[in-house]
């Protein structure tokens, strides 16, 4: 009897340990598989507009001028305590969002399919988010010209816990520095915003959390390798780039670059592959990771009268 | 004898030839009722838009000349692609923005008899009518002459659009023409500069109208229904956006047609983002 009880207790304990360890693993495939149906159900339940309707109103809300300022936002306060990488990941994962495109199903005559195309960052609980201009440029450009897509049905974000919300407005775009502020319709739910930090200097550690090639929540570490200011000879405007060594790839666009306190210090923008023979793209040597420094968007987001 | 299968390269070549033929066919229809220019004058247009950083915007433009109408438009042939082809080692990372491969899709139709200037602007394939005004500047003529290119030119001065201009025009070419608002002279403007030294048109050549390369002047048949109030914002976002953004937007291919060969430039991406550089 006692032996039976002890055996049961041990078995139960081992199960709990296994379960606890299993919770460290996320089934991203299941998440990705269900996002399309979730978004369609949400759309139906709330009568949400499709992406063409959103696009047709794009110029009504879209700001472009350097001296434009955001509507007053309830931004979270910057974190002050130095964190471990594991803590940074845990804290910042809920603020990191997948940008998903829902298109007509290519294989079937009806129905839709969704694909993670980029990353976005929650800035406020009520749905103001940050991403790259190039992630939403097609919406702005085709919307401005009143062009409706026959293929794309919805552009939405998915949170780390698998909730989906549609993009409802493009609020601001800086094509030169490649960042845009968007609004998603949270339907009253609250997002987990990341606080804005300060510009990181060369040599300071940074982390990147993003969706390279649609693989959700890949966390990488690096340092700031170079901060550069460039004069755009075409417009006379200055552009700024924070180059880092943390890895990322296509699909990471719009991903947060996080400092050691868990604050946002930049956003993924692009990569530049350097080859021995640049023109022929032979003999790959290194990849420069170009990100948008935080001061560019914090200036817009926190500007006051 | 069975014919050998075509290689992928040959297939590609044939497809491209087919595309060119289709473009020529569409071009014929598109320009069926267009005016034909007798010749064109090619200029390098320079605008010193930022004195603080010493930045100058440069672009190749041309004025096509017909008896009843002239057209100031971008000159496509020295384009970004051509520049890149000639400078392969510099790649995409070392382009000099000062070089004249920028193209602003602005078009100025001038009707000398009526003194009407109609300004249109094309973004991708959407035409905007931006203005229709009477332009008749008063010129003060001088006896001074000089040779510019192959032409004997006469000097004239006048104030247009808030700027004082010195123009050199020739009477050796038929009809009357000039870039933008520098019109109404008894000849063809070959060179022009403003007093502040901010803007100049420099003569770079004469374009001939040949059967192989006809110079069409066609006022757009349709204009965009998009309100003009939105135009400045649209122009700016297109001018600042990269070509890849426009490609992704689907705008370039939304109308299932091959663009006629003369319908260039077909995007506003290299447009000058500096507003109103001529008229102060």
PDB file of C-alpha atoms in Angstrom, chain A residues 70-300:
ATOM      1  CA  UNK A  70       0.866  62.520 -32.276  1.00  0.00           C
ATOM      2  CA  UNK A  71      -2.438  62.645 -30.441  1.00  0.00           C
ATOM      3  CA  UNK A  72      -1.729  62.527 -26.668  1.00  0.00           C
ATOM      4  CA  UNK A  73      -0.788  58.957 -25.797  1.00  0.00           C
ATOM      5  CA  UNK A  74      -0.716  57.067 -22.559  1.00  0.00           C
ATOM      6  CA  UNK A  75       2.814  55.693 -22.806  1.00  0.00           C
ATOM      7  CA  UNK A  76       4.227  53.494 -20.021  1.00  0.00           C
ATOM      8  CA  UNK A  77       7.087  54.821 -17.906  1.00  0.00           C
ATOM      9  CA  UNK A  78      10.618  53.705 -18.702  1.00  0.00           C
ATOM     10  CA  UNK A  79      11.979  50.759 -16.697  1.00  0.00           C
ATOM     11  CA  UNK A  80      14.995  51.553 -14.516  1.00  0.00           C
ATOM     12  CA  UNK A  81      16.218  48.197 -13.225  1.00  0.00           C
ATOM     13  CA  UNK A  82      18.875  46.269 -15.097  1.00  0.00           C
ATOM     14  CA  UNK A  83      17.515  42.906 -16.206  1.00  0.00           C
ATOM     15  CA  UNK A  84      18.830  39.511 -17.246  1.00  0.00           C
ATOM     16  CA  UNK A  85      18.254  38.416 -20.862  1.00  0.00           C
ATOM     17  CA  UNK A  86      15.649  35.901 -19.651  1.00  0.00           C
ATOM     18  CA  UNK A  87      13.781  38.651 -17.827  1.00  0.00           C
ATOM     19  CA  UNK A  88      13.965  40.907 -20.868  1.00  0.00           C
ATOM     20  CA  UNK A  89      12.466  38.158 -23.009  1.00  0.00           C
ATOM     21  CA  UNK A  90       9.642  37.473 -20.559  1.00  0.00           C
ATOM     22  CA  UNK A  91       8.847  41.175 -20.153  1.00  0.00           C
ATOM     23  CA  UNK A  92       9.027  42.169 -23.797  1.00  0.00           C
ATOM     24  CA  UNK A  93       7.452  39.181 -25.486  1.00  0.00           C
ATOM     25  CA  UNK A  94       3.863  40.356 -24.806  1.00  0.00           C
ATOM     26  CA  UNK A  95       4.707  43.755 -26.378  1.00  0.00           C
ATOM     27  CA  UNK A  96       6.018  42.131 -29.536  1.00  0.00           C
ATOM     28  CA  UNK A  97       3.400  41.465 -32.185  1.00  0.00           C
ATOM     29  CA  UNK A  98       3.243  39.590 -35.454  1.00  0.00           C
ATOM     30  CA  UNK A  99       1.988  41.494 -38.479  1.00  0.00           C
ATOM     31  CA  UNK A 100      -0.137  39.135 -40.511  1.00  0.00           C
ATOM     32  CA  UNK A 101      -1.474  39.381 -44.032  1.00  0.00           C
ATOM     33  CA  UNK A 102      -4.676  37.557 -44.903  1.00  0.00           C
ATOM     34  CA  UNK A 103      -5.062  36.862 -48.598  1.00  0.00           C
ATOM     35  CA  UNK A 104      -7.389  34.937 -50.806  1.00  0.00           C
ATOM     36  CA  UNK A 105      -6.417  31.325 -50.736  1.00  0.00           C
ATOM     37  CA  UNK A 106      -4.242  30.687 -53.761  1.00  0.00           C
ATOM     38  CA  UNK A 107      -5.032  26.991 -53.934  1.00  0.00           C
ATOM     39  CA  UNK A 108      -8.774  27.101 -53.456  1.00  0.00           C
ATOM     40  CA  UNK A 109     -11.391  29.135 -55.249  1.00  0.00           C
ATOM     41  CA  UNK A 110     -12.755  30.498 -51.998  1.00  0.00           C
ATOM     42  CA  UNK A 111     -11.460  31.106 -48.507  1.00  0.00           C
ATOM     43  CA  UNK A 112      -8.457  32.913 -47.089  1.00  0.00           C
ATOM     44  CA  UNK A 113      -5.028  32.131 -45.762  1.00  0.00           C
ATOM     45  CA  UNK A 114      -2.849  34.119 -43.368  1.00  0.00           C
ATOM     46  CA  UNK A 115       0.895  34.527 -43.213  1.00  0.00           C
ATOM     47  CA  UNK A 116       3.138  36.326 -40.747  1.00  0.00           C
ATOM     48  CA  UNK A 117       4.898  38.996 -42.788  1.00  0.00           C
ATOM     49  CA  UNK A 118       6.584  41.236 -40.233  1.00  0.00           C
ATOM     50  CA  UNK A 119       6.752  42.382 -36.625  1.00  0.00           C
ATOM     51  CA  UNK A 120       5.213  45.296 -34.712  1.00  0.00           C
ATOM     52  CA  UNK A 121       5.548  46.756 -31.233  1.00  0.00           C
ATOM     53  CA  UNK A 122       2.732  47.728 -28.864  1.00  0.00           C
ATOM     54  CA  UNK A 123       3.205  51.300 -27.585  1.00  0.00           C
ATOM     55  CA  UNK A 124      -0.066  51.843 -25.750  1.00  0.00           C
ATOM     56  CA  UNK A 125      -2.663  49.579 -24.194  1.00  0.00           C
ATOM     57  CA  UNK A 126      -5.375  50.913 -26.500  1.00  0.00           C
ATOM     58  CA  UNK A 127      -3.732  49.869 -29.746  1.00  0.00           C
ATOM     59  CA  UNK A 128      -1.114  52.379 -30.919  1.00  0.00           C
ATOM     60  CA  UNK A 129       1.751  50.346 -32.369  1.00  0.00           C
ATOM     61  CA  UNK A 130       5.010  50.881 -34.164  1.00  0.00           C
ATOM     62  CA  UNK A 131       6.353  49.140 -37.236  1.00  0.00           C
ATOM     63  CA  UNK A 132       8.449  49.936 -40.286  1.00  0.00           C
ATOM     64  CA  UNK A 133       7.117  52.226 -42.966  1.00  0.00           C
ATOM     65  CA  UNK A 134       7.980  49.570 -45.514  1.00  0.00           C
ATOM     66  CA  UNK A 135       5.627  47.125 -43.744  1.00  0.00           C
ATOM     67  CA  UNK A 136       2.620  49.361 -44.408  1.00  0.00           C
ATOM     68  CA  UNK A 137       3.883  51.428 -47.370  1.00  0.00           C
ATOM     69  CA  UNK A 138       1.794  49.441 -49.829  1.00  0.00           C
ATOM     70  CA  UNK A 139      -1.337  50.267 -47.811  1.00  0.00           C
ATOM     71  CA  UNK A 140      -0.529  53.971 -47.787  1.00  0.00           C
ATOM     72  CA  UNK A 141       0.427  54.200 -51.453  1.00  0.00           C
ATOM     73  CA  UNK A 142      -2.384  52.122 -52.874  1.00  0.00           C
ATOM     74  CA  UNK A 143      -4.869  53.648 -50.421  1.00  0.00           C
ATOM     75  CA  UNK A 144      -3.849  57.170 -51.425  1.00  0.00           C
ATOM     76  CA  UNK A 145      -4.507  56.262 -55.048  1.00  0.00           C
ATOM     77  CA  UNK A 146      -7.821  54.557 -54.189  1.00  0.00           C
ATOM     78  CA  UNK A 147      -6.628  51.209 -55.416  1.00  0.00           C
ATOM     79  CA  UNK A 148      -8.381  48.176 -53.969  1.00  0.00           C
ATOM     80  CA  UNK A 149      -6.535  44.910 -53.757  1.00  0.00           C
ATOM     81  CA  UNK A 150      -8.322  41.906 -55.185  1.00  0.00           C
ATOM     82  CA  UNK A 151      -6.080  39.544 -53.247  1.00  0.00           C
ATOM     83  CA  UNK A 152      -5.489  40.915 -49.769  1.00  0.00           C
ATOM     84  CA  UNK A 153      -8.435  40.802 -47.410  1.00  0.00           C
ATOM     85  CA  UNK A 154      -7.099  41.838 -44.024  1.00  0.00           C
ATOM     86  CA  UNK A 155      -3.879  43.067 -42.377  1.00  0.00           C
ATOM     87  CA  UNK A 156      -3.778  42.363 -38.675  1.00  0.00           C
ATOM     88  CA  UNK A 157      -1.559  41.799 -35.699  1.00  0.00           C
ATOM     89  CA  UNK A 158      -1.317  38.752 -33.469  1.00  0.00           C
ATOM     90  CA  UNK A 159      -0.228  38.952 -29.845  1.00  0.00           C
ATOM     91  CA  UNK A 160       2.065  36.493 -28.082  1.00  0.00           C
ATOM     92  CA  UNK A 161      -0.968  34.737 -26.628  1.00  0.00           C
ATOM     93  CA  UNK A 162      -2.539  34.314 -30.046  1.00  0.00           C
ATOM     94  CA  UNK A 163      -5.127  37.095 -30.008  1.00  0.00           C
ATOM     95  CA  UNK A 164      -5.736  38.879 -33.299  1.00  0.00           C
ATOM     96  CA  UNK A 165      -6.680  42.529 -33.974  1.00  0.00           C
ATOM     97  CA  UNK A 166      -7.010  44.325 -37.315  1.00  0.00           C
ATOM     98  CA  UNK A 167      -4.964  47.355 -38.356  1.00  0.00           C
ATOM     99  CA  UNK A 168      -7.463  50.207 -38.500  1.00  0.00           C
ATOM    100  CA  UNK A 169      -5.350  53.320 -39.261  1.00  0.00           C
ATOM    101  CA  UNK A 170      -1.902  54.391 -40.380  1.00  0.00           C
ATOM    102  CA  UNK A 171      -1.227  57.421 -38.204  1.00  0.00           C
ATOM    103  CA  UNK A 172       2.247  58.531 -39.243  1.00  0.00           C
ATOM    104  CA  UNK A 173       4.980  57.551 -41.654  1.00  0.00           C
ATOM    105  CA  UNK A 174       8.623  58.513 -42.000  1.00  0.00           C
ATOM    106  CA  UNK A 175       9.705  56.833 -45.254  1.00  0.00           C
ATOM    107  CA  UNK A 176      13.247  58.197 -45.013  1.00  0.00           C
ATOM    108  CA  UNK A 177      13.963  56.663 -41.626  1.00  0.00           C
ATOM    109  CA  UNK A 178      11.575  53.758 -42.217  1.00  0.00           C
ATOM    110  CA  UNK A 179       9.139  53.873 -39.325  1.00  0.00           C
ATOM    111  CA  UNK A 180       5.386  54.196 -39.052  1.00  0.00           C
ATOM    112  CA  UNK A 181       2.845  54.482 -36.278  1.00  0.00           C
ATOM    113  CA  UNK A 182      -0.303  52.441 -36.748  1.00  0.00           C
ATOM    114  CA  UNK A 183      -3.473  51.879 -34.768  1.00  0.00           C
ATOM    115  CA  UNK A 184      -5.046  48.484 -34.305  1.00  0.00           C
ATOM    116  CA  UNK A 185      -8.619  47.965 -33.216  1.00  0.00           C
ATOM    117  CA  UNK A 186      -8.263  46.118 -29.897  1.00  0.00           C
ATOM    118  CA  UNK A 187     -12.055  45.895 -29.432  1.00  0.00           C
ATOM    119  CA  UNK A 188     -11.635  47.047 -25.857  1.00  0.00           C
ATOM    120  CA  UNK A 189      -8.874  44.590 -24.987  1.00  0.00           C
ATOM    121  CA  UNK A 190      -5.580  45.854 -23.624  1.00  0.00           C
ATOM    122  CA  UNK A 191      -2.198  45.371 -25.282  1.00  0.00           C
ATOM    123  CA  UNK A 192       1.023  45.149 -23.228  1.00  0.00           C
ATOM    124  CA  UNK A 193       3.013  48.205 -24.268  1.00  0.00           C
ATOM    125  CA  UNK A 194       6.781  48.481 -24.086  1.00  0.00           C
ATOM    126  CA  UNK A 195       8.246  51.659 -22.542  1.00  0.00           C
ATOM    127  CA  UNK A 196      10.421  53.952 -24.645  1.00  0.00           C
ATOM    128  CA  UNK A 197      14.043  54.095 -23.545  1.00  0.00           C
ATOM    129  CA  UNK A 198      17.003  56.237 -24.520  1.00  0.00           C
ATOM    130  CA  UNK A 199      19.267  56.051 -27.534  1.00  0.00           C
ATOM    131  CA  UNK A 200      21.808  53.280 -27.023  1.00  0.00           C
ATOM    132  CA  UNK A 201      25.453  54.137 -27.552  1.00  0.00           C
ATOM    133  CA  UNK A 202      28.080  52.113 -29.408  1.00  0.00           C
ATOM    134  CA  UNK A 203      29.144  49.094 -27.374  1.00  0.00           C
ATOM    135  CA  UNK A 204      25.988  48.931 -25.268  1.00  0.00           C
ATOM    136  CA  UNK A 205      24.172  45.571 -25.207  1.00  0.00           C
ATOM    137  CA  UNK A 206      20.902  45.227 -27.108  1.00  0.00           C
ATOM    138  CA  UNK A 207      18.425  42.434 -27.773  1.00  0.00           C
ATOM    139  CA  UNK A 208      16.158  41.829 -30.725  1.00  0.00           C
ATOM    140  CA  UNK A 209      12.841  40.001 -30.587  1.00  0.00           C
ATOM    141  CA  UNK A 210      11.201  39.367 -33.914  1.00  0.00           C
ATOM    142  CA  UNK A 211       9.669  36.996 -36.461  1.00  0.00           C
ATOM    143  CA  UNK A 212      12.444  36.233 -39.005  1.00  0.00           C
ATOM    144  CA  UNK A 213      10.940  34.492 -42.017  1.00  0.00           C
ATOM    145  CA  UNK A 214       7.717  34.187 -40.048  1.00  0.00           C
ATOM    146  CA  UNK A 215       9.298  32.173 -37.205  1.00  0.00           C
ATOM    147  CA  UNK A 216       7.667  33.773 -34.167  1.00  0.00           C
ATOM    148  CA  UNK A 217       9.589  35.243 -31.250  1.00  0.00           C
ATOM    149  CA  UNK A 218      13.229  34.658 -32.086  1.00  0.00           C
ATOM    150  CA  UNK A 219      15.363  36.360 -29.430  1.00  0.00           C
ATOM    151  CA  UNK A 220      18.916  37.434 -30.281  1.00  0.00           C
ATOM    152  CA  UNK A 221      21.633  39.359 -28.502  1.00  0.00           C
ATOM    153  CA  UNK A 222      24.241  41.865 -29.640  1.00  0.00           C
ATOM    154  CA  UNK A 223      25.733  45.288 -29.170  1.00  0.00           C
ATOM    155  CA  UNK A 224      25.351  48.633 -30.881  1.00  0.00           C
ATOM    156  CA  UNK A 225      28.103  48.581 -33.484  1.00  0.00           C
ATOM    157  CA  UNK A 226      27.665  52.062 -34.967  1.00  0.00           C
ATOM    158  CA  UNK A 227      25.338  55.055 -34.829  1.00  0.00           C
ATOM    159  CA  UNK A 228      25.302  57.021 -38.063  1.00  0.00           C
ATOM    160  CA  UNK A 229      23.707  60.228 -39.324  1.00  0.00           C
ATOM    161  CA  UNK A 230      23.367  60.708 -43.059  1.00  0.00           C
ATOM    162  CA  UNK A 231      22.320  63.660 -45.136  1.00  0.00           C
ATOM    163  CA  UNK A 232      19.766  62.799 -47.782  1.00  0.00           C
ATOM    164  CA  UNK A 233      21.020  64.793 -50.742  1.00  0.00           C
ATOM    165  CA  UNK A 234      17.684  64.504 -52.452  1.00  0.00           C
ATOM    166  CA  UNK A 235      15.623  66.096 -49.726  1.00  0.00           C
ATOM    167  CA  UNK A 236      18.155  67.850 -47.524  1.00  0.00           C
ATOM    168  CA  UNK A 237      16.779  65.893 -44.570  1.00  0.00           C
ATOM    169  CA  UNK A 238      18.933  63.932 -42.135  1.00  0.00           C
ATOM    170  CA  UNK A 239      18.435  60.233 -41.621  1.00  0.00           C
ATOM    171  CA  UNK A 240      19.704  58.241 -38.647  1.00  0.00           C
ATOM    172  CA  UNK A 241      20.672  54.587 -38.323  1.00  0.00           C
ATOM    173  CA  UNK A 242      21.640  52.514 -35.295  1.00  0.00           C
ATOM    174  CA  UNK A 243      23.627  49.517 -36.501  1.00  0.00           C
ATOM    175  CA  UNK A 244      23.693  46.485 -34.249  1.00  0.00           C
ATOM    176  CA  UNK A 245      25.170  42.991 -34.172  1.00  0.00           C
ATOM    177  CA  UNK A 246      22.088  41.075 -32.971  1.00  0.00           C
ATOM    178  CA  UNK A 247      20.841  38.801 -35.722  1.00  0.00           C
ATOM    179  CA  UNK A 248      17.616  39.149 -37.613  1.00  0.00           C
ATOM    180  CA  UNK A 249      16.243  38.533 -41.079  1.00  0.00           C
ATOM    181  CA  UNK A 250      13.376  39.280 -43.450  1.00  0.00           C
ATOM    182  CA  UNK A 251      10.171  39.184 -41.417  1.00  0.00           C
ATOM    183  CA  UNK A 252      11.928  40.776 -38.450  1.00  0.00           C
ATOM    184  CA  UNK A 253      10.994  44.195 -39.839  1.00  0.00           C
ATOM    185  CA  UNK A 254       9.326  46.228 -37.128  1.00  0.00           C
ATOM    186  CA  UNK A 255      10.809  44.123 -34.331  1.00  0.00           C
ATOM    187  CA  UNK A 256      11.854  45.804 -31.088  1.00  0.00           C
ATOM    188  CA  UNK A 257      15.490  46.465 -30.231  1.00  0.00           C
ATOM    189  CA  UNK A 258      15.576  46.361 -26.463  1.00  0.00           C
ATOM    190  CA  UNK A 259      18.089  47.762 -23.993  1.00  0.00           C
ATOM    191  CA  UNK A 260      19.308  46.166 -20.756  1.00  0.00           C
ATOM    192  CA  UNK A 261      16.393  47.651 -18.796  1.00  0.00           C
ATOM    193  CA  UNK A 262      13.721  46.176 -21.048  1.00  0.00           C
ATOM    194  CA  UNK A 263      12.978  49.499 -22.741  1.00  0.00           C
ATOM    195  CA  UNK A 264      12.643  50.080 -26.463  1.00  0.00           C
ATOM    196  CA  UNK A 265      15.819  51.635 -27.856  1.00  0.00           C
ATOM    197  CA  UNK A 266      15.256  50.963 -31.554  1.00  0.00           C
ATOM    198  CA  UNK A 267      13.414  49.021 -34.182  1.00  0.00           C
ATOM    199  CA  UNK A 268      14.607  46.608 -36.858  1.00  0.00           C
ATOM    200  CA  UNK A 269      14.717  48.179 -40.303  1.00  0.00           C
ATOM    201  CA  UNK A 270      16.942  46.425 -42.840  1.00  0.00           C
ATOM    202  CA  UNK A 271      20.109  44.453 -43.484  1.00  0.00           C
ATOM    203  CA  UNK A 272      22.947  45.242 -45.833  1.00  0.00           C
ATOM    204  CA  UNK A 273      24.995  42.297 -47.038  1.00  0.00           C
ATOM    205  CA  UNK A 274      28.629  43.105 -47.685  1.00  0.00           C
ATOM    206  CA  UNK A 275      30.389  41.015 -50.319  1.00  0.00           C
ATOM    207  CA  UNK A 276      33.983  40.853 -51.461  1.00  0.00           C
ATOM    208  CA  UNK A 277      32.647  41.758 -54.877  1.00  0.00           C
ATOM    209  CA  UNK A 278      29.640  43.914 -54.132  1.00  0.00           C
ATOM    210  CA  UNK A 279      28.482  44.326 -57.730  1.00  0.00           C
ATOM    211  CA  UNK A 280      28.487  40.584 -58.453  1.00  0.00           C
ATOM    212  CA  UNK A 281      27.381  39.651 -54.910  1.00  0.00           C
ATOM    213  CA  UNK A 282      30.172  37.098 -54.594  1.00  0.00           C
ATOM    214  CA  UNK A 283      32.114  36.198 -51.429  1.00  0.00           C
ATOM    215  CA  UNK A 284      29.691  37.145 -48.634  1.00  0.00           C
ATOM    216  CA  UNK A 285      31.586  38.703 -45.736  1.00  0.00           C
ATOM    217  CA  UNK A 286      29.202  40.281 -43.254  1.00  0.00           C
ATOM    218  CA  UNK A 287      25.721  41.593 -42.833  1.00  0.00           C
ATOM    219  CA  UNK A 288      25.103  45.025 -41.367  1.00  0.00           C
ATOM    220  CA  UNK A 289      21.953  45.207 -39.298  1.00  0.00           C
ATOM    221  CA  UNK A 290      20.330  48.612 -39.627  1.00  0.00           C
ATOM    222  CA  UNK A 291      17.778  49.719 -37.073  1.00  0.00           C
ATOM    223  CA  UNK A 292      15.749  52.866 -36.384  1.00  0.00           C
ATOM    224  CA  UNK A 293      16.950  54.657 -33.236  1.00  0.00           C
ATOM    225  CA  UNK A 294      14.308  55.331 -30.603  1.00  0.00           C
ATOM    226  CA  UNK A 295      14.693  59.119 -30.488  1.00  0.00           C
ATOM    227  CA  UNK A 296      13.108  59.457 -33.929  1.00  0.00           C
ATOM    228  CA  UNK A 297       9.758  58.065 -32.910  1.00  0.00           C
ATOM    229  CA  UNK A 298       9.840  59.151 -29.275  1.00  0.00           C
ATOM    230  CA  UNK A 299      10.135  62.755 -30.521  1.00  0.00           C
ATOM    231  CA  UNK A 300       6.915  62.326 -32.492  1.00  0.00           C
TER     232      UNK A 300
END
